[in-house]
Short mmCIF file of C-alpha atoms and ligand atoms in Angstrom, two decimals:
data_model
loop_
_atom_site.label_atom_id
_atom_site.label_comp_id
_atom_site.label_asym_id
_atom_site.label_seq_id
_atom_site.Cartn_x
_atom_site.Cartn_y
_atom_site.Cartn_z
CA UNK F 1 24.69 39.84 -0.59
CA UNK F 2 22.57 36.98 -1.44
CA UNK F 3 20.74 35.50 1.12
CA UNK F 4 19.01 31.90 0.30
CA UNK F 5 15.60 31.46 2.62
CA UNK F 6 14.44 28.26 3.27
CA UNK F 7 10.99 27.44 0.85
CA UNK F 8 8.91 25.03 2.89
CA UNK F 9 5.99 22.46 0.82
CA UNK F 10 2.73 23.49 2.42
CA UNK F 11 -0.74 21.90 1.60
CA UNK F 12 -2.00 22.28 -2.08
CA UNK F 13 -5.26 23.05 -1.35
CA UNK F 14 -7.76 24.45 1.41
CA UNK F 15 -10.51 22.84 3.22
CA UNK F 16 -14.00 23.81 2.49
CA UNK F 17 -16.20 21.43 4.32
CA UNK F 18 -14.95 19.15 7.89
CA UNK F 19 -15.42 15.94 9.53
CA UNK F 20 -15.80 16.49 13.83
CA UNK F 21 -13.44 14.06 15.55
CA UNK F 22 -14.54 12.26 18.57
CA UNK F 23 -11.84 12.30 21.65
CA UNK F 24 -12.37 9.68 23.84
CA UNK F 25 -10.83 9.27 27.44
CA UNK F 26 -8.36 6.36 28.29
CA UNK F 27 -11.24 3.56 29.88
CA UNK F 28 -13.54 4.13 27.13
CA UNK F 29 -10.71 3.00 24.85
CA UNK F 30 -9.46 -0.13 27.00
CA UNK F 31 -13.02 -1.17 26.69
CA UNK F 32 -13.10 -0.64 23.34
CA UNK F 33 -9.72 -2.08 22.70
CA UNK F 34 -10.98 -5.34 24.78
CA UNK F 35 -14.30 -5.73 22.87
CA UNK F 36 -12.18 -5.74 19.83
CA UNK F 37 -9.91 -8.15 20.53
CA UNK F 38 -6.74 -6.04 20.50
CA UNK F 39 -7.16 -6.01 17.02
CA UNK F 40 -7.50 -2.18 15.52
CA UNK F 41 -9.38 -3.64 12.73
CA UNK F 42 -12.02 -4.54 14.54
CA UNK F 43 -12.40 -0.92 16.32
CA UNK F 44 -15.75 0.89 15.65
CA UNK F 45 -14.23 4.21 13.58
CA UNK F 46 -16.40 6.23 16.03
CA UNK F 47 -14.11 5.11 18.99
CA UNK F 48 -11.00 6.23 17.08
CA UNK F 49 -10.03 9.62 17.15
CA UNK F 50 -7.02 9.55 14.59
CA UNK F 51 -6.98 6.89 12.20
CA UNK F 52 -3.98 5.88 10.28
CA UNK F 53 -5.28 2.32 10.24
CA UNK F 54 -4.79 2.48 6.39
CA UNK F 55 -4.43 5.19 3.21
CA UNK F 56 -6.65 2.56 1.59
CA UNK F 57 -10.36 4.25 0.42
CA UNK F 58 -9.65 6.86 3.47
CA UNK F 59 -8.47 9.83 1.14
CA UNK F 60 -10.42 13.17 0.95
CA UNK F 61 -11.85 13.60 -2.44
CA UNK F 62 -11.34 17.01 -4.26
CA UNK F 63 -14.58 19.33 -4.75
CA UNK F 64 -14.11 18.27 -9.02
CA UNK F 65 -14.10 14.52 -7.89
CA UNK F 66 -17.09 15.17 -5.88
CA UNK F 67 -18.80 16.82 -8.56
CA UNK F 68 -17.92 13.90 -10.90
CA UNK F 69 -20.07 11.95 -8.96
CA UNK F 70 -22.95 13.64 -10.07
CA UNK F 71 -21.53 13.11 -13.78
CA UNK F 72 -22.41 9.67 -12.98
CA UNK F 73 -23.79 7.82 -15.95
CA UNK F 74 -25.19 4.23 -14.06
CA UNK F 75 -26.05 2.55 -17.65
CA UNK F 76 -26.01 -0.97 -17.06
CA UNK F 77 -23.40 -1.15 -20.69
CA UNK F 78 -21.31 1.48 -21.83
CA UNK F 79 -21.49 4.16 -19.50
CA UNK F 80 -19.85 7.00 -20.65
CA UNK F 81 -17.47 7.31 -17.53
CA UNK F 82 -16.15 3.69 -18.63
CA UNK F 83 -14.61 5.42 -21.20
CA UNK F 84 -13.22 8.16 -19.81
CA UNK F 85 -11.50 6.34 -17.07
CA UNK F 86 -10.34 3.89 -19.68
CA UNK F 87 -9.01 6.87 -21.76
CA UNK F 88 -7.33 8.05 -18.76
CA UNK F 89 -5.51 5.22 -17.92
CA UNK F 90 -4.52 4.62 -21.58
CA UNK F 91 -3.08 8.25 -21.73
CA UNK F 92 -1.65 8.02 -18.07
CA UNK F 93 -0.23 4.47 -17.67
CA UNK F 94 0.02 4.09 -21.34
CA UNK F 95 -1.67 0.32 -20.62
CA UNK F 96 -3.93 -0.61 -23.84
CA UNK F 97 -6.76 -2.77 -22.42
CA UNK F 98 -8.59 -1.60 -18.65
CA UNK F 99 -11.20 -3.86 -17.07
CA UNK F 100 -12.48 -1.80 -14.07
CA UNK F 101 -12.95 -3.82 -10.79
CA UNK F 102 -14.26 -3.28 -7.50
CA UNK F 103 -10.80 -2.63 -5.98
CA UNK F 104 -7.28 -4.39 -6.54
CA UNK F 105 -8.11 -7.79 -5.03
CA UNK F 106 -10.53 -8.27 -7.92
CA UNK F 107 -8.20 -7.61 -10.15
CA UNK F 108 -5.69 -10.02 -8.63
CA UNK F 109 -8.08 -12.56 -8.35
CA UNK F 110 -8.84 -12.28 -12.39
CA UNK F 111 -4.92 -12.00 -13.52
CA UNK F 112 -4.20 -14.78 -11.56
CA UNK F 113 -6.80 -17.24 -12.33
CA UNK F 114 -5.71 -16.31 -15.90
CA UNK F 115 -1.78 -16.54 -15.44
CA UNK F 116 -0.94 -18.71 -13.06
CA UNK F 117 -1.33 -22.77 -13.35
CA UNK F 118 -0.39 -25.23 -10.26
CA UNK F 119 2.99 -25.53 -9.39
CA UNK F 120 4.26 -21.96 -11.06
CA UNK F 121 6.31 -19.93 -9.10
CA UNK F 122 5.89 -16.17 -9.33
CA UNK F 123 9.03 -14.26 -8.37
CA UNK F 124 8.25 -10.72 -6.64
CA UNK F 125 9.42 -7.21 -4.93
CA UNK F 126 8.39 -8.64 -1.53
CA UNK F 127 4.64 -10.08 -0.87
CA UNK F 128 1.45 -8.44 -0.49
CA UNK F 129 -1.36 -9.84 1.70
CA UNK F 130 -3.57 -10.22 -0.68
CA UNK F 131 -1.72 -10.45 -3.37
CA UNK F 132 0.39 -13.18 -2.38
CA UNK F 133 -2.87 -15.51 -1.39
CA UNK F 134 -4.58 -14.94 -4.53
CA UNK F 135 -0.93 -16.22 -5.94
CA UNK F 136 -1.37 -19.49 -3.82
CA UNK F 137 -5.37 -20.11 -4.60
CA UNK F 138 -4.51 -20.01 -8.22
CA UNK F 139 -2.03 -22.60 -7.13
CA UNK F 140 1.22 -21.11 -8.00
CA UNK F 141 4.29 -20.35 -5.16
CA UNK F 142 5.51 -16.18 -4.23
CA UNK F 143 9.85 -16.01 -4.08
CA UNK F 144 10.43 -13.15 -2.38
CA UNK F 145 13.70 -11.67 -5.14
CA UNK F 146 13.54 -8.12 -3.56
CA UNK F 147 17.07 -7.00 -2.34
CA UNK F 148 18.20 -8.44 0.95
CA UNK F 149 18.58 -4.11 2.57
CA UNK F 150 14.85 -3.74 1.89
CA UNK F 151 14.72 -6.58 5.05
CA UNK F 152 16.63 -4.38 7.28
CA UNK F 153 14.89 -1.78 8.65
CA UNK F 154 17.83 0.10 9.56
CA UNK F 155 19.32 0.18 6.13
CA UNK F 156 19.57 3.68 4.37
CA UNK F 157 19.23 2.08 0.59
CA UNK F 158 17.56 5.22 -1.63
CA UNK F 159 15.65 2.14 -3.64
CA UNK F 160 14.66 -0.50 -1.26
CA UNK F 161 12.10 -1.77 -3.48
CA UNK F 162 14.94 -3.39 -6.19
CA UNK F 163 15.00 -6.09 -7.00
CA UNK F 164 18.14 -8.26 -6.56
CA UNK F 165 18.53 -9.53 -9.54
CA UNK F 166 21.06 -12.06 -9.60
CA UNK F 167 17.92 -13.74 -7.04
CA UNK F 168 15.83 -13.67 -9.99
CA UNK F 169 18.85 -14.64 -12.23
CA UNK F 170 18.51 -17.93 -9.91
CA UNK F 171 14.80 -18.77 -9.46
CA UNK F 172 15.01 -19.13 -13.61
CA UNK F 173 17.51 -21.60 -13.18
CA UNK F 174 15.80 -23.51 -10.78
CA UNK F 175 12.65 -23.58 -12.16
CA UNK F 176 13.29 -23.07 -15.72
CA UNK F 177 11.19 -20.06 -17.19
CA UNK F 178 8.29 -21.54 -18.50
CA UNK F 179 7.72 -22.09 -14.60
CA UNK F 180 7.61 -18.42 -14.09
CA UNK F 181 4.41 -16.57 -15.69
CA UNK F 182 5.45 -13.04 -14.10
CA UNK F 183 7.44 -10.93 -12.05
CA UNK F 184 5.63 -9.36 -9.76
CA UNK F 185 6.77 -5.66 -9.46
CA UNK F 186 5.10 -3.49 -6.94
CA UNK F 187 6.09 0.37 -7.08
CA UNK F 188 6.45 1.71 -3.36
CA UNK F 189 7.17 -1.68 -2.05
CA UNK F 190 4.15 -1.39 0.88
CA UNK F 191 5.43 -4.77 3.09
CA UNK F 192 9.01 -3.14 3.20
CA UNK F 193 7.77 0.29 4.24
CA UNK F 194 6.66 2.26 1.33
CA UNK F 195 10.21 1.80 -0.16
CA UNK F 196 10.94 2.70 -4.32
CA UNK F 197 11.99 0.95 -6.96
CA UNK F 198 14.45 2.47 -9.02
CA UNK F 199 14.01 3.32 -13.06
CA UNK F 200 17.34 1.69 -13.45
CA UNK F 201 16.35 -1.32 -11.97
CA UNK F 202 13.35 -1.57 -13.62
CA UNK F 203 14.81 -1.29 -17.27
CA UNK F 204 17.44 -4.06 -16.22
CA UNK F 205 14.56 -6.37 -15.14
CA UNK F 206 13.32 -5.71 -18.24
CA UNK F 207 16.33 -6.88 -20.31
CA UNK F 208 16.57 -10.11 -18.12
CA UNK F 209 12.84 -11.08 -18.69
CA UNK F 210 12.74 -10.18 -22.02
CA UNK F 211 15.39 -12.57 -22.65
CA UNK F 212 13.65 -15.34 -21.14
CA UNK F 213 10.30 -14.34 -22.73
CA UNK F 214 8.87 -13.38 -19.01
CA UNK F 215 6.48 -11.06 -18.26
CA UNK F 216 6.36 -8.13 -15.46
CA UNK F 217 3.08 -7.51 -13.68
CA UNK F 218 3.20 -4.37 -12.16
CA UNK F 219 1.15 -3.41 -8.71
CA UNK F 220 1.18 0.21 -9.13
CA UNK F 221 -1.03 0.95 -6.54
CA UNK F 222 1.61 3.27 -5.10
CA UNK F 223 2.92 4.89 -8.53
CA UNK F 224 2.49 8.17 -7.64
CA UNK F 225 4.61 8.01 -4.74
CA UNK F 226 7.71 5.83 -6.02
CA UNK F 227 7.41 8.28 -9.32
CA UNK F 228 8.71 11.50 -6.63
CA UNK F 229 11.34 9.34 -5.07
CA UNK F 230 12.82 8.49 -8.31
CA UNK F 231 12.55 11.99 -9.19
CA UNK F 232 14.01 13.31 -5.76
CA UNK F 233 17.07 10.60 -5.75
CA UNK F 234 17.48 9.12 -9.22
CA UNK F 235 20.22 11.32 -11.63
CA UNK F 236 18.54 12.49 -14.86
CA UNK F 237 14.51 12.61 -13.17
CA UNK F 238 14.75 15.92 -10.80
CA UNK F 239 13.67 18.17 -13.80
CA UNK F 240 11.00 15.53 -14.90
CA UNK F 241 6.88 15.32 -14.59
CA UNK F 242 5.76 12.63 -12.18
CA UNK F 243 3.23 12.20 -14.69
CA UNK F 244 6.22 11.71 -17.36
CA UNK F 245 7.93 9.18 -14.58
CA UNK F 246 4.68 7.38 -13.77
CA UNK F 247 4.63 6.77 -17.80
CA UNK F 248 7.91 5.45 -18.09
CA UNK F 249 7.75 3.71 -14.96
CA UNK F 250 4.31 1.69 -16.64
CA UNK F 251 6.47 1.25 -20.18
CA UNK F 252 8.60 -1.47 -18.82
CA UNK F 253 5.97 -3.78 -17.78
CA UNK F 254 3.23 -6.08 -19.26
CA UNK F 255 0.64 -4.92 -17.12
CA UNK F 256 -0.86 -3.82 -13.83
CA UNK F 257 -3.65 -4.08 -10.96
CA UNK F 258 -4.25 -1.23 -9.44
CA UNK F 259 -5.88 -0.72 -5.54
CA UNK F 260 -7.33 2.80 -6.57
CA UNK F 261 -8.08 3.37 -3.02
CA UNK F 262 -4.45 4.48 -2.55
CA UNK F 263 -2.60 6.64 -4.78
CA UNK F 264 -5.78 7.78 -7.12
CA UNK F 265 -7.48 9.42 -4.29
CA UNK F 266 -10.94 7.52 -4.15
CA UNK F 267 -12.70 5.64 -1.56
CA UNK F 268 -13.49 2.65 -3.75
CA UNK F 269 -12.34 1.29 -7.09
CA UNK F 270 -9.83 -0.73 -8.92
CA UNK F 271 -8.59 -1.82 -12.20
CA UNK F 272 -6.19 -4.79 -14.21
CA UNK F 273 -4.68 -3.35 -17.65
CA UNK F 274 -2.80 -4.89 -19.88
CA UNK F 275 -0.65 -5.00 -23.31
CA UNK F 276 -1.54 -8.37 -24.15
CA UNK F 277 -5.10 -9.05 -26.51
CA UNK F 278 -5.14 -12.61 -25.16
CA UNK F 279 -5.22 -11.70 -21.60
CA UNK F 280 -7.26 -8.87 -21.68
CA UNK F 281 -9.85 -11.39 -23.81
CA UNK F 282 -10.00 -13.72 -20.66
CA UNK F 283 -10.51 -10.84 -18.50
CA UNK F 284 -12.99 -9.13 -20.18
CA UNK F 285 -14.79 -13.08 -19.82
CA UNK F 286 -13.55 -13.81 -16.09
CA UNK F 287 -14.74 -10.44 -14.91
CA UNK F 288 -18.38 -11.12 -15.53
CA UNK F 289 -18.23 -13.90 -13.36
CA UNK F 290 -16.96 -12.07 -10.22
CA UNK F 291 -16.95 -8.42 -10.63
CA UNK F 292 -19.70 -7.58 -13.18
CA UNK F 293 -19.94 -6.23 -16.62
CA UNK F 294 -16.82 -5.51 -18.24
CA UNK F 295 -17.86 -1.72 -18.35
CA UNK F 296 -18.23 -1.71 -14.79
CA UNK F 297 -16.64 -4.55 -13.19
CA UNK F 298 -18.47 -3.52 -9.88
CA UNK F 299 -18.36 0.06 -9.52
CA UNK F 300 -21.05 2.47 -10.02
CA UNK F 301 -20.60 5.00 -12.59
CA UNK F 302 -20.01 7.69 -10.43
CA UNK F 303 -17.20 6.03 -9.03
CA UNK F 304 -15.31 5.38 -12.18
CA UNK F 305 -16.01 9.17 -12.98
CA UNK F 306 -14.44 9.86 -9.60
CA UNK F 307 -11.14 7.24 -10.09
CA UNK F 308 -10.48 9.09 -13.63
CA UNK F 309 -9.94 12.45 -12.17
CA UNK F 310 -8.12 11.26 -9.22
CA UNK F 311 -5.79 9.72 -11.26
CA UNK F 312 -5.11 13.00 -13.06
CA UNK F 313 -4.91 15.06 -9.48
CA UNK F 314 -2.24 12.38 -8.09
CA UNK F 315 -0.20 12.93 -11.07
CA UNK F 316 0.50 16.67 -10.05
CA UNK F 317 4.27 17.21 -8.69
CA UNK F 318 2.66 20.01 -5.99
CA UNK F 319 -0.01 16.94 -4.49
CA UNK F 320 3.09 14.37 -4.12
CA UNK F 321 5.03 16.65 -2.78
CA UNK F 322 3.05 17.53 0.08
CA UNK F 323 2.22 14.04 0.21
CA UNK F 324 5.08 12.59 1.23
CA UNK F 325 6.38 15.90 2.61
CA UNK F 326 3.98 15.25 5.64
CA UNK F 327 4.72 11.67 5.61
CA UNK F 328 8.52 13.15 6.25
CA UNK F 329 7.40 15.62 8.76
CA UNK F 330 5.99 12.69 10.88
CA UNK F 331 8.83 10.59 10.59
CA UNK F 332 10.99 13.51 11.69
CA UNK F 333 9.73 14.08 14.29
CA UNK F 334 9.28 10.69 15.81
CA UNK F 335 12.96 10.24 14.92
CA UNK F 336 13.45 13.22 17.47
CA UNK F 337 11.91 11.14 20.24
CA UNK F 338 14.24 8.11 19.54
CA UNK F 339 11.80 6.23 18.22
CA UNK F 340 12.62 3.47 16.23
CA UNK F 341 11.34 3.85 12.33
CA UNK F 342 12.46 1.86 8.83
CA UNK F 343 14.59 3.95 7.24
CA UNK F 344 14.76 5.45 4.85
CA UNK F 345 10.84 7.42 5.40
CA UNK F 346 8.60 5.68 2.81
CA UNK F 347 5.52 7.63 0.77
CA UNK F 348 2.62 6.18 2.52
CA UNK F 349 3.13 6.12 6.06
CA UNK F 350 6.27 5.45 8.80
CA UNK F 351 6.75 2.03 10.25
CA UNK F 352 7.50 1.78 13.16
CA UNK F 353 10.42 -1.33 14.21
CA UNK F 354 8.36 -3.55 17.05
CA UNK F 355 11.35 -5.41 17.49
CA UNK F 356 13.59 -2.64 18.88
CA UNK F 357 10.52 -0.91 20.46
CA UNK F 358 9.45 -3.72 22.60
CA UNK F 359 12.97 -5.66 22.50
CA UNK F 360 11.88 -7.97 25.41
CA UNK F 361 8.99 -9.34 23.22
CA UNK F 362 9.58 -12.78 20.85
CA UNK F 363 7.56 -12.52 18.05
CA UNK F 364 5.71 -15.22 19.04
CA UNK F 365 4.01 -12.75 21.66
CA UNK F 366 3.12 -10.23 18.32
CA UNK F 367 5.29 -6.99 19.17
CA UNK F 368 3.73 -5.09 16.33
CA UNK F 369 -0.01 -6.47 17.10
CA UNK F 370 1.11 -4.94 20.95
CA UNK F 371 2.13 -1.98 20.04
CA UNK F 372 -0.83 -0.77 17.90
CA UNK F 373 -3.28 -1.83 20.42
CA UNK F 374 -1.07 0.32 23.17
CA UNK F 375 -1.19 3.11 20.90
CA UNK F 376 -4.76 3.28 20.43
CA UNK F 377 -4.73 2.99 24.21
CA UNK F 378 -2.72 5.96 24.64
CA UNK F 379 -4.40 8.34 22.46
CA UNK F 380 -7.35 6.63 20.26
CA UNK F 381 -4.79 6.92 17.11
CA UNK F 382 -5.67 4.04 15.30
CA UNK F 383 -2.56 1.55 13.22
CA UNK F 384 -1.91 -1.28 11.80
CA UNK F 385 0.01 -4.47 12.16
CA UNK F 386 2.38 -5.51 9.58
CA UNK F 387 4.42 -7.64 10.97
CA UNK F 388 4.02 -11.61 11.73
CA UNK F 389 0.05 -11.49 12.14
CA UNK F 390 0.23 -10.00 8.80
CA UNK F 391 2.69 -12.89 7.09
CA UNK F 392 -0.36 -15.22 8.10
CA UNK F 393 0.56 -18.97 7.65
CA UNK F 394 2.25 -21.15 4.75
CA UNK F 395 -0.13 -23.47 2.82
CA UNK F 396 1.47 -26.06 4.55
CA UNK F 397 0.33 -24.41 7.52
CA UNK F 398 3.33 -23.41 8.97
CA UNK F 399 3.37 -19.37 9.92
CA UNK F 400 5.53 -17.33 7.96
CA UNK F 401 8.16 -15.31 10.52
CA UNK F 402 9.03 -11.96 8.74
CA UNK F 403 12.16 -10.35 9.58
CA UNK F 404 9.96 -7.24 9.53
CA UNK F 405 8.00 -7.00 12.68
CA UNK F 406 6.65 -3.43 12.15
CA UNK F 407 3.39 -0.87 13.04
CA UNK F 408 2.57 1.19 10.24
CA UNK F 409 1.43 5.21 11.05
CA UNK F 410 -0.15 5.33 7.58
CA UNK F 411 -1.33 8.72 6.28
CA UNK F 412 -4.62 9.61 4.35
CA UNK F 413 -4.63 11.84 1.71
CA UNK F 414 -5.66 15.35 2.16
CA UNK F 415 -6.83 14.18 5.53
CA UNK F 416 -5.04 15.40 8.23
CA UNK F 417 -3.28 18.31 9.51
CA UNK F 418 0.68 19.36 10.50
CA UNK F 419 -0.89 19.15 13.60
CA UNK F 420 -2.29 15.75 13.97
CA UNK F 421 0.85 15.20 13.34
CA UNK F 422 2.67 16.61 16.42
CA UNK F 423 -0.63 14.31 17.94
CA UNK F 424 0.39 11.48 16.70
CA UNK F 425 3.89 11.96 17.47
CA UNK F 426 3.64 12.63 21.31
CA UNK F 427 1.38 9.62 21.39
CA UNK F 428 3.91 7.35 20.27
CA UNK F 429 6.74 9.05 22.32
CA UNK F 430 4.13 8.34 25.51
CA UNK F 431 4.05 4.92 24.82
CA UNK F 432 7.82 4.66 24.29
CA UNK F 433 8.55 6.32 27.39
CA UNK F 434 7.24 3.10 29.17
CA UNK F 435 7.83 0.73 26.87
CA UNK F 436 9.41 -1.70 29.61
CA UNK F 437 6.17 -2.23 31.03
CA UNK F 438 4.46 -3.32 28.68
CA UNK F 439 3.32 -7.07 27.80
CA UNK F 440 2.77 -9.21 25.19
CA UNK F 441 -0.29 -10.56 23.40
CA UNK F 442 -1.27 -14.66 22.79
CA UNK F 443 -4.09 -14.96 19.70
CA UNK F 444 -7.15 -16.82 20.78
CA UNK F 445 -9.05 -16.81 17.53
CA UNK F 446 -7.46 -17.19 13.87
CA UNK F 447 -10.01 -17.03 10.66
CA UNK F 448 -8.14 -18.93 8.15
CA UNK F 449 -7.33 -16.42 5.10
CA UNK F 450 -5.94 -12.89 5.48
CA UNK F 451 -5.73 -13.63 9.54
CA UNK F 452 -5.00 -9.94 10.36
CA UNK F 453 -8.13 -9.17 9.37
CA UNK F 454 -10.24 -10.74 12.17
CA UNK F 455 -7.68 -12.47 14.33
CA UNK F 456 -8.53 -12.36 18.17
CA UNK F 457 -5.95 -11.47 20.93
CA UNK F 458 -5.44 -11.73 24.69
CA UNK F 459 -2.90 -10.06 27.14
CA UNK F 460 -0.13 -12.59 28.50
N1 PM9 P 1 -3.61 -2.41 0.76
C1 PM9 P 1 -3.36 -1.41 2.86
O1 PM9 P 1 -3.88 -0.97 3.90
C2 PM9 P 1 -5.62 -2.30 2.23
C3 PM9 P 1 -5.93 -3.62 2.76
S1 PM9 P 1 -4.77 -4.34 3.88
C4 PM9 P 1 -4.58 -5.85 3.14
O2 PM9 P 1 -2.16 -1.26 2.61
C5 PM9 P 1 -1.13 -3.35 -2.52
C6 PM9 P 1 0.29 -2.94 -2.62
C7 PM9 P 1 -1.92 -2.90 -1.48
C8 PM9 P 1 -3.28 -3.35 -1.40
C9 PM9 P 1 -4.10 -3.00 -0.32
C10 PM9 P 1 -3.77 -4.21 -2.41
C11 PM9 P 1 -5.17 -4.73 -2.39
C12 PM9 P 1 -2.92 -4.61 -3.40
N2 PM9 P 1 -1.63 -4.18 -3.45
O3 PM9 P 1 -7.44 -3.40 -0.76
O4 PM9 P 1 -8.18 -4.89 -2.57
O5 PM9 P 1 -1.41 -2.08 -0.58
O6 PM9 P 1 -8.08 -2.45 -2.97
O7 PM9 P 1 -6.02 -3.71 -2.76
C13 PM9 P 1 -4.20 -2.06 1.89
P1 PM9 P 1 -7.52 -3.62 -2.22
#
């Protein structure tokens, strides 16, 4: 008799060297919580205990990345770990031209000074924060084309992250193509909850924007992670590399910025590539202005030497697995307490609905911006709004009102345990236990870009 045992992911590596936590007790963190605004990101780290404020930068390095460092080559021109990162992304991404920048804002800053011209419209897998205002600086407009489930937290869609494309099919009419310098395609769809794009999707896009002579700009700061959901839902990818996935994800688009804080598993660093001689010309030019050098584009050497072999680390189908595997575990288990989550559990973290945790909350009193300021409360785990503090305000100054009002749990890599976890879990089942109780926020201070940043907020 066969008997078929159940083969559970566990960690792909052990821990050599720790960071001490500090626990804190419940009045040092209202202070804290006050002095900050009720704003998480302006929490001193040392008063959080847990923080899943962000994957961004907050991954733990491998031993080989930290002895790249030391491989560090900090030659003004030409340092030799230039060229191996740019070797690495050619033979990863399969992108011909890499300008290196200081993380992916500066690379969204460049492509769109170079793309965009007043009055374009750039048609996109839902908006990014930053993305989206570097968009509207360089005086073009974001359409959100991304398919109407991926605004429904409840919705079970495998590939959230498509993109609808009879949407797109319309914004060309409207605005004619030569309107339209990209579609912006982000893999793992952050804003909607770490949510995939599918490969199917992706190669129709690419028939419809060929045909109009459109280019795809892909943010693949998340690659890594929408690379195992295609090959965990998508027929014809379960017996495929994510590094083979990643590849053929990269082959249907123009070209890419990159937030290597995420996915590639270093604490600073970012890069544009592209196909296109022309752009990359302009780049290599507009880089010197606000990064530096085109060889360095503000990093040190080290820290290029550092992004090249994280790259090749997040590309390993054992590393995703676990990834997202404790990503899962988390959501599972908050799912146990009730709690409401988007569905279904992204790569990067679980988001948490505001609206049907604090129900009795208009969004005008910030349910998400509540919630992660009770949580820290609660337990010193540290999150993040994403929600309508996040959408910011229109250039016409009107806010944006997302239908996603969310909290985002979001996991480092390599960072914590299975049983931070079962932490972070019961802390958020606390605070849902007497969720009636609580009230909402009213914002006494707003900075004017990227408000979720520094925004200020009292109790009602
Ligand atoms: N994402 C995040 O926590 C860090 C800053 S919060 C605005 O999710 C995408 C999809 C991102 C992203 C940053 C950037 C910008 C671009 N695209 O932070 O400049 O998630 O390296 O990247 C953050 P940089």
């Amino acid at each position: 008799m066969h008997t078929t045992y159940k083969r559970s992911w566990a960690e792909p590596y052990k821990i050599k060297m720790v960071e001490l936590l500090k626990m804190t007790t419940r009045p040092h963190r209202l202070k804290a919580i006050r002095e900050a605004g009720f704003n998480t990101f302006l929490l001193r780290s040392e008063d959080v205990y847990i923080d899943l404020l962000t994957d961004s930068g907050t991954s733990a390095m491998s031993d080989r990345q930290w002895a790249g460092l030391l491989l560090g080559d900090e030659a003004y021109a030409g340092s030799r770990n230039f060229y191996r990162l740019e070797k690495t992304i050619q033979d990863c991404y399969g992108y011909r031209y890499v300008i290196p920048t200081h993380q992916g804002r500066g690379a969204e800053n460049i492509l769109s000074k170079i793309l965009i011209k007043p009055g374009d419209i750039i048609p996109g897998n839902m908006y990014f924060t930053t993305t989206r205002l570097h968009q509207e600086l360089a005086g073009g407009a974001f359409v959100d084309i991304i398919i109407d489930e991926a605004h429904d937290p409840l919705n079970e869609h495998p590939f959230k992250g498509n993109v609808d494309l009879n949407k797109l099919d319309q914004v060309i009419k409207t605005h004619g193509a030569a309107k339209i310098p990209y579609v912006a395609i982000a893999t793992n769809v952050n804003m909607a909850g770490g949510q995939p794009i599918s490969m199917a999707n992706l190669r129709e896009l690419r028939a419809l924007t060929q045909k109009h002579g459109i280019r795809i700009i892909h943010d693949m700061t998340r690659v890594a992670e929408n690379a195992w959901f295609i090959h965990e839902r998508e027929p014809g990818y379960a017996n495929k590399s994510i590094r083979s996935i990643v590849h053929e994800i990269c082959s249907y688009t123009d070209g890419a910025t990159m937030s290597a804080k995420k996915d590639a598993l270093v604490n600073i660093g970012g890069f544009l590539a592209v196909n296109d001689w022309e752009v990359f010309e302009e780049a290599r030019n507009l880089v010197v202005v606000y990064e530096g050098l085109h060889t360095y584009g503000g990093l040190a050497g080290r820290d290029m030497e550092a992004m090249a072999i994280g790259i090749e680390e997040s590309l390993d189908n054992n590393h995703i697995r676990a990834r997202v595997g404790q990503v899962e575990y988390l959501g599972h288990m908050m799912e146990n307490y009730g709690i409401p989550i988007v569905k279904p559990i992204g790569g990067h973290g679980i988001f948490v609905d505001a609206k049907r945790f604090l129900p009795h909350l208009s969004q005008d009193e910030y349910p998400a911006q509540t919630l992660a300021a009770e949580i820290y409360l609660d337990s010193g785990v540290r999150t993040m709004e994403r929600g309508v503090v996040s959408a910011g305000r229109k250039p016409n100054g009107e806010n944006y009102y997302p239908k996603l009002e969310l909290v985002r749990f979001t996991l480092p890599r390599r960072v914590y345990t299975q049983a931070h976890m079962d932490v972070i879990a019961e802390s958020a089942a606390a605070v849902f236990a007497r969720r009636n109780r609580i009230k909402g926020l009213k914002m006494v201070y707003e900075p004017k870009y990227l408000r979720f940043f520094q925004a200020r907020f009292e109790r009602l």
